[in-house]
Short mmCIF file of C-alpha atoms in Angstrom, two decimals:
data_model
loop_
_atom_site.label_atom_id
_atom_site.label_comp_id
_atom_site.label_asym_id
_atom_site.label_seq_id
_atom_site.Cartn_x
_atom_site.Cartn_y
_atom_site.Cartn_z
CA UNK A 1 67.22 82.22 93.06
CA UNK A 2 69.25 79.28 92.39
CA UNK A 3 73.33 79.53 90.87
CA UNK A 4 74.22 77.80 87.93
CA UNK A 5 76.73 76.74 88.87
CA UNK A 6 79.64 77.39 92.24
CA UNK A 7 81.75 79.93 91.78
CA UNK A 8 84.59 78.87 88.97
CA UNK A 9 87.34 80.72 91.07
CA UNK A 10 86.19 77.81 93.79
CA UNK A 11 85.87 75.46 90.74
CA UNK A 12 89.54 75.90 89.79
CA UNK A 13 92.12 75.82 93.12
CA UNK A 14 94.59 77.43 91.92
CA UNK A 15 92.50 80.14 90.45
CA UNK A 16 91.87 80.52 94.29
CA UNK A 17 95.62 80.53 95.43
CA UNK A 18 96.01 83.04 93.51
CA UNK A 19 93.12 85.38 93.98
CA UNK A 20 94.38 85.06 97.64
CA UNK A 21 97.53 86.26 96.76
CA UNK A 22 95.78 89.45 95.33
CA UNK A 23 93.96 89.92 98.27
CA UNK A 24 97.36 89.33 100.61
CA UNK A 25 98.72 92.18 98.41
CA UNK A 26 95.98 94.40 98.48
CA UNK A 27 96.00 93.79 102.53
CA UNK A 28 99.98 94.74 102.37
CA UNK A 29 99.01 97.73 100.64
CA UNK A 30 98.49 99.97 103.52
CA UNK A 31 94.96 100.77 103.20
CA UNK A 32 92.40 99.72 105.42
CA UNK A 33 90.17 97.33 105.44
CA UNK A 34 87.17 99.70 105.93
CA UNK A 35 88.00 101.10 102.65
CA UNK A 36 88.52 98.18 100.62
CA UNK A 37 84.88 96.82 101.58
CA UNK A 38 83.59 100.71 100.59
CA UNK A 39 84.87 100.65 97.32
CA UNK A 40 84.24 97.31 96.42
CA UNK A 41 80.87 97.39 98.41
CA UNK A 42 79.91 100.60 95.45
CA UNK A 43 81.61 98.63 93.30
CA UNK A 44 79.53 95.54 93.54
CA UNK A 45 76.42 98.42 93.62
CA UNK A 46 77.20 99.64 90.13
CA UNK A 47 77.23 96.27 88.67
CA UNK A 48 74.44 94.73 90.24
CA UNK A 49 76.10 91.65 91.90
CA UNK A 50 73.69 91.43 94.91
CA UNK A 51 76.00 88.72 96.55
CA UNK A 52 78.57 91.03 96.46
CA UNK A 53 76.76 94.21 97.74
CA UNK A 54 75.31 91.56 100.79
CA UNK A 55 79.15 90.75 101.61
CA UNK A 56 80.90 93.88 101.92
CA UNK A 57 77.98 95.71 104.04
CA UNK A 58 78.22 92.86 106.32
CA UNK A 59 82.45 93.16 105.93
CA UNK A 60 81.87 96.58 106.38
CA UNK A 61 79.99 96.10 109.86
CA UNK A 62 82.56 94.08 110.78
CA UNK A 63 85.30 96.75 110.67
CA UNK A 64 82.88 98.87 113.01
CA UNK A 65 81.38 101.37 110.21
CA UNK A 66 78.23 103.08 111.17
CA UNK A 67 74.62 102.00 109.56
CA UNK A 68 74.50 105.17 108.30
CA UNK A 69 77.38 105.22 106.47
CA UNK A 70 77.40 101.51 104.76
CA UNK A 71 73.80 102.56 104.11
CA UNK A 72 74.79 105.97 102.36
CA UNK A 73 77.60 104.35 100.13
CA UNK A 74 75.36 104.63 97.12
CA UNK A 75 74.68 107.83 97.69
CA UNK A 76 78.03 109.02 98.71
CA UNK A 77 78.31 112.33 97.01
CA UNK A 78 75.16 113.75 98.40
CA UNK A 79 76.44 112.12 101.92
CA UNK A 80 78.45 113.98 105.01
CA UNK A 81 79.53 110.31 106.31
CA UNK A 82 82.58 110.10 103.80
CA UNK A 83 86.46 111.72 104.54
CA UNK A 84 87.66 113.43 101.54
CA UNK A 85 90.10 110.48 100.71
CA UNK A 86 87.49 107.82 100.67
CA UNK A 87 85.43 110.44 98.14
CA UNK A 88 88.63 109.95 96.56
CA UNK A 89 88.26 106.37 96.49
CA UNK A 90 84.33 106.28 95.56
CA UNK A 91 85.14 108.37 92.60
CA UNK A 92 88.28 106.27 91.53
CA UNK A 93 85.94 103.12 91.67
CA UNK A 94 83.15 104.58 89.88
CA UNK A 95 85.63 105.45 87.22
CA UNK A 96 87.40 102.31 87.20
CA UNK A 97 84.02 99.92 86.88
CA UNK A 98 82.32 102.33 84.13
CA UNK A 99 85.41 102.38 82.04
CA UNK A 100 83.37 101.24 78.96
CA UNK A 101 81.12 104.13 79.22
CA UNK A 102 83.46 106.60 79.09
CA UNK A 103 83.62 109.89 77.15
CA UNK A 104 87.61 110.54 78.20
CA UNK A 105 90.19 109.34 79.87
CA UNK A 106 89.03 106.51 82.18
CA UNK A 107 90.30 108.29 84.90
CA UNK A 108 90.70 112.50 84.61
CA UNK A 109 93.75 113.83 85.50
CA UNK A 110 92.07 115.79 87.97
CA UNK A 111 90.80 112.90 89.71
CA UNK A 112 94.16 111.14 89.59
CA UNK A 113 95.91 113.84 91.34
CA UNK A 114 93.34 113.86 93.67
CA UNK A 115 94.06 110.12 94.67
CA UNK A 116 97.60 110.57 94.50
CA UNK A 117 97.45 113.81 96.99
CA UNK A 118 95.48 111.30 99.77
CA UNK A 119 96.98 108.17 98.62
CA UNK A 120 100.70 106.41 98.59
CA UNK A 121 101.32 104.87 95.50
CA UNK A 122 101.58 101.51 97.55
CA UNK A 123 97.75 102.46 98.53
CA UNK A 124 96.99 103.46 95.09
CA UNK A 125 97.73 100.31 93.94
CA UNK A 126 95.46 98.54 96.66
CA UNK A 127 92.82 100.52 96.00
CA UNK A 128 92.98 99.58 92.17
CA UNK A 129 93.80 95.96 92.44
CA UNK A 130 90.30 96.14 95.31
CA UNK A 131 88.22 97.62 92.89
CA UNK A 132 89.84 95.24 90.11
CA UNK A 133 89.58 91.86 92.11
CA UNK A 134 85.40 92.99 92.56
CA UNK A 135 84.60 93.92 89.16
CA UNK A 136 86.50 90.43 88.78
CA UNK A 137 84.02 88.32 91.14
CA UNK A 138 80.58 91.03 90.33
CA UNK A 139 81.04 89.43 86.70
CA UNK A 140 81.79 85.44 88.09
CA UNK A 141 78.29 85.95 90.34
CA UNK A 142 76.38 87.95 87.74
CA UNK A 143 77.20 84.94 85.19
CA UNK A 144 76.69 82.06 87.43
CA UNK A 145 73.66 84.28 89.41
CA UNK A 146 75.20 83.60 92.67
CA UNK A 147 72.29 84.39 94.68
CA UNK A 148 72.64 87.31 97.43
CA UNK A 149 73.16 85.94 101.19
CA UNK A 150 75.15 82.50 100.23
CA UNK A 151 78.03 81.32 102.26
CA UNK A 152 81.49 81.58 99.98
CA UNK A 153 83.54 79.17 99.91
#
């Protein structure tokens, strides 16, 4: 498979500068970088993007998480590899990314005070602007068909 087209956001510099300020923030936010490649790494599973789901296993390596574990991430709910705050966080980015398909609220009560009992609100908001920023770039690839295993940048 061959892209359309690179990446706009590298298209555009100063779409760049400032998706790097999103990522400084979310990396100010207090949570770790572990779980910002899970969520975005189920993310980037829900929608497809396979350049995506390629990056954040291998980000995910990186921080030292087990095989088992990255490889379980789609199955997380029927997995023992997960704390109770990232199930937190897997169920906050399902939610987020499948907004359009929901019945309710886009996120349940229930679920929010779930996040809000593991999470600071400073996290919170990482863990929302993570999952925001890679339904962001799982829609750029999926457009342009940025293939899986490419270099970015």
């Amino acid at each position: 498979m061959e892209a359309r087209m690179k990446n706009p956001a590298y298209v555009l510099p100063d779409v760049m500068t400032g998706i790097q300020t999103i990522f400084k923030g979310i990396n100010s936010s207090g949570i770790s970088q572990e779980l910002q490649e899970i969520v975005g790494l189920r993310t980037s599973q829900i929608n497809g993007c396979s350049a995506c789901v390629v990056n954040h296993a291998k980000s995910m390596r990186k921080t030292g998480a087990d095989e088992d574990k990255i490889a379980a991430v789609a199955a997380w709910q029927e997995a023992p590899y997960f704390s109770s705050a990232e199930r937190a966080a897997l169920s906050l980015a399902e939610h987020v990314t499948r907004v359009a398909d929901r019945s309710g609220e886009a996120v349940p009560d229930t679920l929010w005070d779930e996040i809000a009992d593991h999470f600071s609100e400073a996290e919170i908001s990482g863990l929302l602007m993570s999952i925001g920023i890679t339904n962001l770039f799982n829609r750029l690839n999926a457009t342009v068909k940025e293939p899986a295993g490419q270099r970015w940048g």
